mmCIF file of C-alpha atoms and ligand atoms in Angstrom:
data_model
loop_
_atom_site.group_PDB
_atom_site.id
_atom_site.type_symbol
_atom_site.label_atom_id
_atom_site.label_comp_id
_atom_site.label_asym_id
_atom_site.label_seq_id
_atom_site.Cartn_x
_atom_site.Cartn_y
_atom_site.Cartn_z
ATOM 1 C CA UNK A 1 21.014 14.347 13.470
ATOM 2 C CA UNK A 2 21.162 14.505 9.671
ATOM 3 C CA UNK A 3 18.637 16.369 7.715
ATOM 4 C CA UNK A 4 15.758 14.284 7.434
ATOM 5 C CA UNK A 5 15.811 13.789 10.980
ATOM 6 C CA UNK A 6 16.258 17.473 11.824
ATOM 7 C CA UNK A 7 13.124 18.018 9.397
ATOM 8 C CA UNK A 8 11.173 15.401 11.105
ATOM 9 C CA UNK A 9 12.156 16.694 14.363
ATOM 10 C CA UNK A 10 11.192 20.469 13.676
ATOM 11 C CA UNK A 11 7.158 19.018 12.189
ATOM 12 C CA UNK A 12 7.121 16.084 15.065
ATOM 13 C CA UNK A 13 8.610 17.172 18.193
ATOM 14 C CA UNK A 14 8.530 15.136 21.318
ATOM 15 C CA UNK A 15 5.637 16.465 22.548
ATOM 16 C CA UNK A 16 3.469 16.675 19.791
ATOM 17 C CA UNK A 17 -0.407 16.117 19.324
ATOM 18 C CA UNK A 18 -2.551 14.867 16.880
ATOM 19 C CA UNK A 19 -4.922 17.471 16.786
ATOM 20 C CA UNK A 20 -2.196 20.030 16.874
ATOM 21 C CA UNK A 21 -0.543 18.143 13.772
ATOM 22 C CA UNK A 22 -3.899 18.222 12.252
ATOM 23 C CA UNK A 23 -4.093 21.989 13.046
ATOM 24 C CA UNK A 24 -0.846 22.696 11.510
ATOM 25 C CA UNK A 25 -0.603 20.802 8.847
ATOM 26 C CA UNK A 26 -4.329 22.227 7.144
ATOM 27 C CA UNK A 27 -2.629 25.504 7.609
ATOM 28 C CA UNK A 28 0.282 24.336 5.998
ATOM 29 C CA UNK A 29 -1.448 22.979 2.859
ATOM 30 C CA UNK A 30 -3.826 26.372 3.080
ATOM 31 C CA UNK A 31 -0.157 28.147 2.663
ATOM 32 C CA UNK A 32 1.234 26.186 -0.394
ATOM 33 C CA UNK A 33 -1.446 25.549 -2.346
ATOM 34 C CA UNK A 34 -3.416 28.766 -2.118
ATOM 35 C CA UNK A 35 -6.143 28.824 -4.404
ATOM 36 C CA UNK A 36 -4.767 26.286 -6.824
ATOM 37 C CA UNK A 37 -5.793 22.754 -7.155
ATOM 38 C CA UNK A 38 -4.251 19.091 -5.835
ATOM 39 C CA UNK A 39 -4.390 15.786 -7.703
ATOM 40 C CA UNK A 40 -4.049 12.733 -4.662
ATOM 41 C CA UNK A 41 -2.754 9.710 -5.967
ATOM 42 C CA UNK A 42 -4.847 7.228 -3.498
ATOM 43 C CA UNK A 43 -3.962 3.742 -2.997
ATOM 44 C CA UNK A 44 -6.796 2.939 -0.594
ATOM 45 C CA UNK A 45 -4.047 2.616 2.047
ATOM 46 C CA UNK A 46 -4.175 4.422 5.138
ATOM 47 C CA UNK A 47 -1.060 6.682 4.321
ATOM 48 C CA UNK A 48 -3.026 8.345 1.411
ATOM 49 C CA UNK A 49 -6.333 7.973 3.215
ATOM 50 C CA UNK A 50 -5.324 9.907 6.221
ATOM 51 C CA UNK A 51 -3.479 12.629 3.240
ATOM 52 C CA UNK A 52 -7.068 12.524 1.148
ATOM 53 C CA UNK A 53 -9.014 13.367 4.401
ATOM 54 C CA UNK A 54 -6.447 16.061 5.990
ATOM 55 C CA UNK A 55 -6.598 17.917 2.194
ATOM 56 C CA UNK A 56 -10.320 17.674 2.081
ATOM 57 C CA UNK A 57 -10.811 19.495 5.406
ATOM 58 C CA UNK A 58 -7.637 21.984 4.268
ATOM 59 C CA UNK A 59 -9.100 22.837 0.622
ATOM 60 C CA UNK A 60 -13.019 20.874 0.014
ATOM 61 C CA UNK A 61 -13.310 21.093 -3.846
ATOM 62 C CA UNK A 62 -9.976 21.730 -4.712
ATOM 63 C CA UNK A 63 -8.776 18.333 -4.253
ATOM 64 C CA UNK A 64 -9.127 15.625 -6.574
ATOM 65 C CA UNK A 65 -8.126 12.350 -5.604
ATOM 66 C CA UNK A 66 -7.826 9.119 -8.122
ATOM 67 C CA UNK A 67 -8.023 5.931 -7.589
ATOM 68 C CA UNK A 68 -5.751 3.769 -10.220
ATOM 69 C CA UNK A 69 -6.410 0.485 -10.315
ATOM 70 C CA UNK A 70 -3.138 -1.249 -11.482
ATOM 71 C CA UNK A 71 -4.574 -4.674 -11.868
ATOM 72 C CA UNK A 72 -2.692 -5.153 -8.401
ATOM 73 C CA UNK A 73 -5.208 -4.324 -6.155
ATOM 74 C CA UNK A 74 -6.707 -6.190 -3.729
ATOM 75 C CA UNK A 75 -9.861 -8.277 -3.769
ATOM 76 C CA UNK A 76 -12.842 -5.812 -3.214
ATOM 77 C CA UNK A 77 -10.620 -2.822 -3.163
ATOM 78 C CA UNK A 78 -11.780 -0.320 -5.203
ATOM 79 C CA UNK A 79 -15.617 -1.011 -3.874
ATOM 80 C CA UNK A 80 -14.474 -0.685 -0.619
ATOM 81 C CA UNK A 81 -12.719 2.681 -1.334
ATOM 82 C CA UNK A 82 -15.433 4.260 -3.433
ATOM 83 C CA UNK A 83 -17.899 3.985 -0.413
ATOM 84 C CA UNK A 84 -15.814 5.138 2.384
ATOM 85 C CA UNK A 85 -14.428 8.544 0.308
ATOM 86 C CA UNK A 86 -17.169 8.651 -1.886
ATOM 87 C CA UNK A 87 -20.002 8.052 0.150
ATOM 88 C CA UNK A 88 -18.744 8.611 3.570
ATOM 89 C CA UNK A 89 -16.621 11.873 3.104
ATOM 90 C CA UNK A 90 -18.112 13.269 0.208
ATOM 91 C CA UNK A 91 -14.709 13.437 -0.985
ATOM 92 C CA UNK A 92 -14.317 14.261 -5.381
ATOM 93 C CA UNK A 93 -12.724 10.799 -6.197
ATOM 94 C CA UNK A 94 -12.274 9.483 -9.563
ATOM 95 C CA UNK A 95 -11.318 5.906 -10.229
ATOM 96 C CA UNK A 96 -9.801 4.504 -13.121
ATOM 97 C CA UNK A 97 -9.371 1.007 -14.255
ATOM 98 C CA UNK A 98 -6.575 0.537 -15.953
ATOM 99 C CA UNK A 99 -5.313 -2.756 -14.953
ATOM 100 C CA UNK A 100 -4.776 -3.897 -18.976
ATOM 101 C CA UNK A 101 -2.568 -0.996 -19.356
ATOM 102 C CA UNK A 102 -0.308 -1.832 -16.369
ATOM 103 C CA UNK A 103 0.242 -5.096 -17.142
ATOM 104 C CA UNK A 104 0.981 -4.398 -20.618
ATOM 105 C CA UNK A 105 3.566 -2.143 -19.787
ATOM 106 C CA UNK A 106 5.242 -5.016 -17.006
ATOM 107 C CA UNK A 107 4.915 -7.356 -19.749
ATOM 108 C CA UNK A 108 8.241 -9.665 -19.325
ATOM 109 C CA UNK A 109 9.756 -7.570 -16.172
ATOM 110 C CA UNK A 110 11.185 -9.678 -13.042
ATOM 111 C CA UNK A 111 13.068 -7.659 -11.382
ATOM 112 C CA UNK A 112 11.545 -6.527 -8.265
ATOM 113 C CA UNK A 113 12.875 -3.282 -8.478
ATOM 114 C CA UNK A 114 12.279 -2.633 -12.643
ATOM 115 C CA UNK A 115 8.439 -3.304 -11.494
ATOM 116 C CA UNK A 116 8.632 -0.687 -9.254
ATOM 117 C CA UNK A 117 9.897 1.949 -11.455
ATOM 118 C CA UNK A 118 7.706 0.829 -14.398
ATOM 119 C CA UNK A 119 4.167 0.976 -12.374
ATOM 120 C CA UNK A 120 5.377 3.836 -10.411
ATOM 121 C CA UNK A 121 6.134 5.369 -13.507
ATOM 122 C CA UNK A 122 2.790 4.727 -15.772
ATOM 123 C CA UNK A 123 1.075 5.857 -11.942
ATOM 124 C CA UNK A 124 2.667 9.347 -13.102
ATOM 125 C CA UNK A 125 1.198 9.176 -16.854
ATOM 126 C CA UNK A 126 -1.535 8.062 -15.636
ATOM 127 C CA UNK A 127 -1.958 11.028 -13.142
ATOM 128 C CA UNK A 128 -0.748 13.459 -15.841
ATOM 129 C CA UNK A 129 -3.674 12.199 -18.357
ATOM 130 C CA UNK A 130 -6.104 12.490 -15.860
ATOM 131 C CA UNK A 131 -4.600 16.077 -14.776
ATOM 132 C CA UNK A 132 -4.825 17.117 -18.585
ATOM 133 C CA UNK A 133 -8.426 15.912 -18.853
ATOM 134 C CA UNK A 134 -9.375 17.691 -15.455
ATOM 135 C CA UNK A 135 -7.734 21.287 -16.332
ATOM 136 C CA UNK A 136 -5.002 22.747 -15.069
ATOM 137 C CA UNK A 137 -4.246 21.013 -11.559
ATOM 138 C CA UNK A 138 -0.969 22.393 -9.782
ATOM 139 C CA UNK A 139 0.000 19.784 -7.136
ATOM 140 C CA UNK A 140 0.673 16.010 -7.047
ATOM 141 C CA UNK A 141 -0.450 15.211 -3.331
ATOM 142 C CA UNK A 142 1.372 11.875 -2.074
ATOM 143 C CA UNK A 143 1.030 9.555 1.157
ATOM 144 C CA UNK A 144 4.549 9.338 1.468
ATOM 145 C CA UNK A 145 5.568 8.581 5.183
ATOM 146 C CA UNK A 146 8.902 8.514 7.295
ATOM 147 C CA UNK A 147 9.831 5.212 6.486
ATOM 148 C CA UNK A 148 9.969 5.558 2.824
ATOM 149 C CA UNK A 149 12.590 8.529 3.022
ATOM 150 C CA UNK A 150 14.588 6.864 5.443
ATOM 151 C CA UNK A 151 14.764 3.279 3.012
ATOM 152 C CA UNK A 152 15.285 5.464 0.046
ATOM 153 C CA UNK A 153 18.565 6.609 1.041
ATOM 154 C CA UNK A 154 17.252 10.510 1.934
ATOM 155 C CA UNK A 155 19.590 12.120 4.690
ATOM 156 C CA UNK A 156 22.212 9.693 4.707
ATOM 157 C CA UNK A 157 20.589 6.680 5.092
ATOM 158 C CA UNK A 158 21.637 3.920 3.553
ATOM 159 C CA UNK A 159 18.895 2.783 0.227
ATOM 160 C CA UNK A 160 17.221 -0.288 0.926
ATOM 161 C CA UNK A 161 14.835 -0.228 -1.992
ATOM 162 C CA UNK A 162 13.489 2.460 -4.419
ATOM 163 C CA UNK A 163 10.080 3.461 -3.081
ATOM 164 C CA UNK A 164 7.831 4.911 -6.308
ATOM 165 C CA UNK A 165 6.545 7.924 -3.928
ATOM 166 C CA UNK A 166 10.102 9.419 -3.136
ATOM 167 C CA UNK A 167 12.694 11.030 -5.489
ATOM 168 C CA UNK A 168 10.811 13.760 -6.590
ATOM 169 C CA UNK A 169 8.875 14.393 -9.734
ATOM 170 C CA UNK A 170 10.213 14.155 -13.552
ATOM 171 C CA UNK A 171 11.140 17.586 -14.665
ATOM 172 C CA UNK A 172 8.254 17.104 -17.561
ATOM 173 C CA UNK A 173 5.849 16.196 -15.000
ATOM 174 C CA UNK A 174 3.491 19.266 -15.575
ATOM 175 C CA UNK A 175 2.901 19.262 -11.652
ATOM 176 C CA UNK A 176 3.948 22.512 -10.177
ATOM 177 C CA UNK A 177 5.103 20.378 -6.738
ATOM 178 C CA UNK A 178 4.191 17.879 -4.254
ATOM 179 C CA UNK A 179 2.215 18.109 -1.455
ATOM 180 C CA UNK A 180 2.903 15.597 1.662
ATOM 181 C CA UNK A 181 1.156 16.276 4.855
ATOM 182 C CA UNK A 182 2.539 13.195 6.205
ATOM 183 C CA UNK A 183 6.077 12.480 5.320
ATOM 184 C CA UNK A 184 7.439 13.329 8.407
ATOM 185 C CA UNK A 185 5.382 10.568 9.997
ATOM 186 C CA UNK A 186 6.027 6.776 11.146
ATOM 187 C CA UNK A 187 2.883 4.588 10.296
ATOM 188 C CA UNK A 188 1.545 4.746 14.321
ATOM 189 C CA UNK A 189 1.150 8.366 13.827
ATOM 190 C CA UNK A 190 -0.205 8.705 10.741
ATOM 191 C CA UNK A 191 -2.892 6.123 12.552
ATOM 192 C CA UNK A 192 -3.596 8.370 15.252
ATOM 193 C CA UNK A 193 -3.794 11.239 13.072
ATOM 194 C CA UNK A 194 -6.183 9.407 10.982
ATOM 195 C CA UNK A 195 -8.459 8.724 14.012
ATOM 196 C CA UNK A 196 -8.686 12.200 15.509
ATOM 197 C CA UNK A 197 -9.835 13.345 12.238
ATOM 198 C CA UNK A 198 -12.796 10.575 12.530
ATOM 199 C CA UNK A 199 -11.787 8.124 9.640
ATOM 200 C CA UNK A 200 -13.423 4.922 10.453
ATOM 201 C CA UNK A 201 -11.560 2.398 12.768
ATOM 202 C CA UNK A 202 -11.607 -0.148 9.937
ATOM 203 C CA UNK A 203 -10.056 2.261 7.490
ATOM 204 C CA UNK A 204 -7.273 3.703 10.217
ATOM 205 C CA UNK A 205 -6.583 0.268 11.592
ATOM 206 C CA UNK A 206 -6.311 -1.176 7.888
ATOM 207 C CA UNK A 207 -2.969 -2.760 7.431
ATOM 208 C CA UNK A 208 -0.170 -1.013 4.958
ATOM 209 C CA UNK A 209 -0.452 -1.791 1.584
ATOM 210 C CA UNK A 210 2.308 -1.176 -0.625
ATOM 211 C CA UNK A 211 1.542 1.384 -3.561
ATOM 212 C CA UNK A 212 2.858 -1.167 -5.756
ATOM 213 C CA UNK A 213 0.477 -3.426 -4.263
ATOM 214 C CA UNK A 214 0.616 -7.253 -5.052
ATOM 215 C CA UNK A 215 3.270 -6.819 -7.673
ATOM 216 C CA UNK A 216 6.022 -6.714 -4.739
ATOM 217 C CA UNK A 217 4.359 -9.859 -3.650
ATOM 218 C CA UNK A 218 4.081 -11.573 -7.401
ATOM 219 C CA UNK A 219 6.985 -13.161 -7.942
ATOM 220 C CA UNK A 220 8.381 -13.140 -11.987
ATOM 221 C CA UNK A 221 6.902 -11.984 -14.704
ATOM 222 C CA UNK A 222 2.925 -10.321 -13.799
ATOM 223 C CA UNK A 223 0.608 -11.963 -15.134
ATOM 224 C CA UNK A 224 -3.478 -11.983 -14.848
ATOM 225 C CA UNK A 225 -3.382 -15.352 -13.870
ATOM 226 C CA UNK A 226 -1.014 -15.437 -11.185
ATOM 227 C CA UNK A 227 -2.733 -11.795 -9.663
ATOM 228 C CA UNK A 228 -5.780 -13.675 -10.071
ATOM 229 C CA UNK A 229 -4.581 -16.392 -8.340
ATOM 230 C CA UNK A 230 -2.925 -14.593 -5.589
ATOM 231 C CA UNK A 231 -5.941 -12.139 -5.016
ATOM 232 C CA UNK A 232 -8.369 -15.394 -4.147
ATOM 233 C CA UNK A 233 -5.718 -16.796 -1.673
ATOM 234 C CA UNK A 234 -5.143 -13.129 0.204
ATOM 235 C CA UNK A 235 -9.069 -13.013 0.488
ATOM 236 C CA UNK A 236 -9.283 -16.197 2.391
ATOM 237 C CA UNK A 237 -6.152 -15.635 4.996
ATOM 238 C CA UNK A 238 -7.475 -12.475 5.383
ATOM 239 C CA UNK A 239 -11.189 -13.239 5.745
ATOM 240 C CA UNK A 240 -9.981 -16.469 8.194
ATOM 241 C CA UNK A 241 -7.532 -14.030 10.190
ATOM 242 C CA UNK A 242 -10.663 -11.660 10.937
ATOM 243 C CA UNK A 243 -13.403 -14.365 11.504
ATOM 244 C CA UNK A 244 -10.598 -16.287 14.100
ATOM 245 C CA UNK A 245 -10.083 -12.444 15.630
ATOM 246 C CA UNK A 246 -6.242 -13.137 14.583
ATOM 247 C CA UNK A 247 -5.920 -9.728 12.458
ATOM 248 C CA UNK A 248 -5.407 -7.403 15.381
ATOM 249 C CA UNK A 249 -2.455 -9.330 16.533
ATOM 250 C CA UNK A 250 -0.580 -8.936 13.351
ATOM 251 C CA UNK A 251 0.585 -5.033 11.459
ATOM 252 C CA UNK A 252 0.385 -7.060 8.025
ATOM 253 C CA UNK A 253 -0.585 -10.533 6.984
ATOM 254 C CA UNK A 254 -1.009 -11.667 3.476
ATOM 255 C CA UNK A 255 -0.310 -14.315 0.326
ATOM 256 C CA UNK A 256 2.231 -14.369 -1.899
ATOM 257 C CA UNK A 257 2.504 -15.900 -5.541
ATOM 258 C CA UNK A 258 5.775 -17.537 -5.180
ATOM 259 C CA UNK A 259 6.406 -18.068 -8.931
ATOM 260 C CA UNK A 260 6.802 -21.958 -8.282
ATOM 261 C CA UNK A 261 4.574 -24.930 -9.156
ATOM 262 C CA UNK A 262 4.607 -28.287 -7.290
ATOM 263 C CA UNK A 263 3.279 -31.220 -7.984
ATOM 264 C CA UNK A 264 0.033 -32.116 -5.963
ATOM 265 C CA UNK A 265 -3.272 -34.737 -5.452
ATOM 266 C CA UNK A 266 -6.667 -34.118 -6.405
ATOM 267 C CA UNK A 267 -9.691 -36.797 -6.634
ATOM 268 C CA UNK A 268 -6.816 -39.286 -6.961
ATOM 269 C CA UNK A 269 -5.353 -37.268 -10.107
ATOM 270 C CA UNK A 270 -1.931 -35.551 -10.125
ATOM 271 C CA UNK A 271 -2.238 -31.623 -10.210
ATOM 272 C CA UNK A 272 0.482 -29.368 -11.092
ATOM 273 C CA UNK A 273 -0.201 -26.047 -9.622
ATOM 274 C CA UNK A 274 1.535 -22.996 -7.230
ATOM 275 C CA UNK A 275 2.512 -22.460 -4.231
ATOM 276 C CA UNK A 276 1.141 -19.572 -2.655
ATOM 277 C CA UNK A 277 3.271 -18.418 0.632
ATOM 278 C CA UNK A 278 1.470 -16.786 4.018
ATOM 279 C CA UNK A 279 3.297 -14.219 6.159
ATOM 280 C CA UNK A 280 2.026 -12.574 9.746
ATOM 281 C CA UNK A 281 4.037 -9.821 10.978
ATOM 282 C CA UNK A 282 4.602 -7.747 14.080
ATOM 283 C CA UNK A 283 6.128 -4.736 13.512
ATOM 284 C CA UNK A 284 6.283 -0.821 15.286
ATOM 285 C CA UNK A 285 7.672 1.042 12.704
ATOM 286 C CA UNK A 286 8.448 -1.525 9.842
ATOM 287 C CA UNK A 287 11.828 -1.186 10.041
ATOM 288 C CA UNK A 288 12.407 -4.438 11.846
ATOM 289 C CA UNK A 289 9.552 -7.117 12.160
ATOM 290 C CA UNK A 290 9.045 -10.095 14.325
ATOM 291 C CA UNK A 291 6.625 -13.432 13.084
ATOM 292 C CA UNK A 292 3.233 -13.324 14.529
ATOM 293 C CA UNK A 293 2.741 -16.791 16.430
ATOM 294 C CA UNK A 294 -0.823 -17.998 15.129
ATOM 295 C CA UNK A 295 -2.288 -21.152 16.575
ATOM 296 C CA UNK A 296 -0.929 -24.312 14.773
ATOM 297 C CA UNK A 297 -4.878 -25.824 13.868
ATOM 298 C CA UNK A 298 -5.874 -22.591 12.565
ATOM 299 C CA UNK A 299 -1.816 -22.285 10.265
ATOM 300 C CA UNK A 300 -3.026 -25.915 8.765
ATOM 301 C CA UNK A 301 -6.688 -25.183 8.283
ATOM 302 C CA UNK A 302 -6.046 -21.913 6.392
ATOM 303 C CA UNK A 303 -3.200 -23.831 4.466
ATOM 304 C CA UNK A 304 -5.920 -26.703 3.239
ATOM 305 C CA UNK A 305 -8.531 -23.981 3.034
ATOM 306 C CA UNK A 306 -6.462 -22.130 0.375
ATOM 307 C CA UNK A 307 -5.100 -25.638 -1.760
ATOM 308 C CA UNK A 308 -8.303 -26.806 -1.910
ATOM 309 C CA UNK A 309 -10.665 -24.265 -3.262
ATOM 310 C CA UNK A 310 -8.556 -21.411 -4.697
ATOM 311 C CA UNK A 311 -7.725 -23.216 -8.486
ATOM 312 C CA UNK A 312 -4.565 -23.246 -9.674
ATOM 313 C CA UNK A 313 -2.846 -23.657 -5.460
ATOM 314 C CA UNK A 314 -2.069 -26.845 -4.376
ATOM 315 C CA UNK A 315 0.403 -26.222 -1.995
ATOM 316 C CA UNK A 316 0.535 -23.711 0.749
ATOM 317 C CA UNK A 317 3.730 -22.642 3.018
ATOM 318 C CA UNK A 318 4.110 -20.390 5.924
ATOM 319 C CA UNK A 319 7.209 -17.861 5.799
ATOM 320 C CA UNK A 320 8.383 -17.445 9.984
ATOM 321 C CA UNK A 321 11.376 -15.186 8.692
ATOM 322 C CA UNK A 322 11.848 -12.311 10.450
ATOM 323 C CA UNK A 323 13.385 -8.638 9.222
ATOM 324 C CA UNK A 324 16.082 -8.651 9.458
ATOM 325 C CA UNK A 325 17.437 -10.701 7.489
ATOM 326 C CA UNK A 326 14.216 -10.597 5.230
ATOM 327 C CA UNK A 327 12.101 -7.687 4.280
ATOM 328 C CA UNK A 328 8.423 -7.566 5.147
ATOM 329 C CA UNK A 329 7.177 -7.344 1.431
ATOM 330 C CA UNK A 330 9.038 -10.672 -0.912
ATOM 331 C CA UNK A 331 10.164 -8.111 -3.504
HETATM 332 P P1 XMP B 401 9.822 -4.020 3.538
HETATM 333 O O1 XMP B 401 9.382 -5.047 2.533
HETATM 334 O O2 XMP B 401 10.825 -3.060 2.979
HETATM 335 O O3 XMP B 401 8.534 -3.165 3.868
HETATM 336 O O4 XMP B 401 10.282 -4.625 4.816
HETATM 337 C C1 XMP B 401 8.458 -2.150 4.840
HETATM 338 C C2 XMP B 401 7.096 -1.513 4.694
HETATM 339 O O5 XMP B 401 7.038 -0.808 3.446
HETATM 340 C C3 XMP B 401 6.037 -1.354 2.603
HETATM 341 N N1 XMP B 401 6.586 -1.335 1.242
HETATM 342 C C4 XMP B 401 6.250 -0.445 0.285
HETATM 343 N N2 XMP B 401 5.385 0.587 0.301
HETATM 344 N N3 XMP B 401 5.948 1.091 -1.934
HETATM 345 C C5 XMP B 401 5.226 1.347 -0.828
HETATM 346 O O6 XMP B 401 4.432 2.280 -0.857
HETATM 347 C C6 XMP B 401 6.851 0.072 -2.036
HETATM 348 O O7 XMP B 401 7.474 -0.138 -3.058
HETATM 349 C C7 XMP B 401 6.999 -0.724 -0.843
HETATM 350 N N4 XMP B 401 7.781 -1.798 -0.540
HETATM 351 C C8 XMP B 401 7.499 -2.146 0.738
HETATM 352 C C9 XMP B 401 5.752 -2.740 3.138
HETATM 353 O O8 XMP B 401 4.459 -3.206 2.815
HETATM 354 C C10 XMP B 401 5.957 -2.524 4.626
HETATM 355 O O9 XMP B 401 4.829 -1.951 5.214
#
């Protein structure tokens, strides 16, 4: 065993419980925060939804949790995340739009792992600016999970790619420490940890999203346009995958800008527009991941649904690759 594995092993032993995770973990964050206060960096994903509800019932008021938009959100995600913590839990959440900012700063960046750093890195000023406007908040509280240790390289593992939520914290960060009630966790736990604490089925049962978001699935440069583009064509897999009761057989399913344009047909005139890519995945712990077989009719009818009424698509492929050799996300 090396050390993250011993760690993991010590929090999440063999017989462990939900509710007794629950249990120890609010004591945990009771014991390191004390009196002082925590600033949650919330994606909307489940990782930092399950951390936002487990510090709410550890310290109420003393958590603030933000929601940055990056301009790589989701369609409807913000909305949907201001009614579930907002209205639903009661929980403080501030949300910030600062989608010009972010792309600003990627301006011209195309390596997958330079966009990365960069928005993980304006995530931090923008956390520190809000922490500076809010008083003096101690902790940075992060939805890190398992996963994202073990592809970072922690413990001897080999680094598959550099996750922005691991590595630690600049030294001029202004944070006093981190807090992570569930790093020690693979995504099916921090699930059922989610639902014993009562967080809506739809919320738990939401698939990952990446805290990059669609940047690691925007090929090239960032760009309004494509995000724009890409955004429309996620809402309509994702909208046909729940109508056809497809999303339940698949841990993550969505578009990706590919970066390329193809020539295509419209009302008998030539179009030049992109291809936009859709992936279905079954995975247990993300490590490895199998295709999810969808019904041919419905592949084609989502494919023509896409070309024909998101502008700027004209061509739509399916990616069957599995991981390995590829990685879930394109980037
Ligand atoms: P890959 O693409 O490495 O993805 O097969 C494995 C799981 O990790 C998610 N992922 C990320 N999550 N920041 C995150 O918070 C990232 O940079 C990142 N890259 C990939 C991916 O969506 C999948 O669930």
């Amino acid at each position: 065993m090396n050390k993250a594995e011993k760690e993991r092993a010590a929090v999440v032993g063999k017989n462990w419980t939900p509710r007794a995770y629950i249990k120890s973990t609010i004591e945990a964050i009771r014991a390191q925060v004390g009196d002082k206060k925590v600033l949650l960096a919330m994606s909307g994903g489940v990782d930092s939804s399950v951390c936002a509800v487990l510090l709410h019932k550890a310290i109420g008021r003393q958590l603030t949790c933000v929601f940055v938009d990056h301009g790589c959100m989701r369609k409807n995600e913000a909305k949907e995340v201001k009614a579930v913590f907002k209205g639903k839990f009661g929980i403080n959440l501030i949300q910030i739009d600062a989608e010009k900012r972010f792309l600003e700063k990627a301006k011209g960046i195309t390596d997958p792992e330079l966009k990365r750093k960069c928005i993980g890195g304006e995530f931090i000023k923008v956390f520190e600016e809000v922490a500076k406007k809010l008083g003096r908040i101690e902790f940075l509280g992060q939805g890190t999970i398992y996963p994202d240790i073990i592809e970072s390289g922690v413990g001897g593992h080999k680094a598959v790619k550099a996750h922005h939520n691991v590595g630690g914290l600049p030294k001029d960060i202004g944070f006093e420490g981190l807090v992570e009630p569930v790093k020690y966790l693979y995504k099916d736990e921090v699930r059922k940890v989610g639902r014993a604490l009562g967080i809506p089925a739809a919320m738990v049962d939401r698939q990952p999203f990446p805290g990059p978001g669609l940047a690691v699935r925007c090929i090239g440069e960032l760009t309004k346009e494509k995000l724009d583009i890409l955004r429309d064509a996620d809402f309509v897999f994702r909208s046909e995958m729940a109508k056809a009761k497809l999303d339940r057989k698949a841990q993550q399913f969505f578009a990706i800008m590919t970066n390329v344009k193809s020539t295509g047909v419209k009302n008998g005139a030539r179009t030049f527009g992109y291809v936009i890519a859709l992936r279905a995945v079954a995975t247990q712990q993300f490590v490895k991941a199998g295709i999810v077989e969808l019904p041919f009719k419905f592949m084609v009818k989502v494919a023509e649904k896409i070309a024909t009424t998101v502008k700027g698509v004209n061509r739509v492929v399916w990616d069957i690759t599995p991981k390995p050799p590829s990685t879930i996300e394109w980037e």
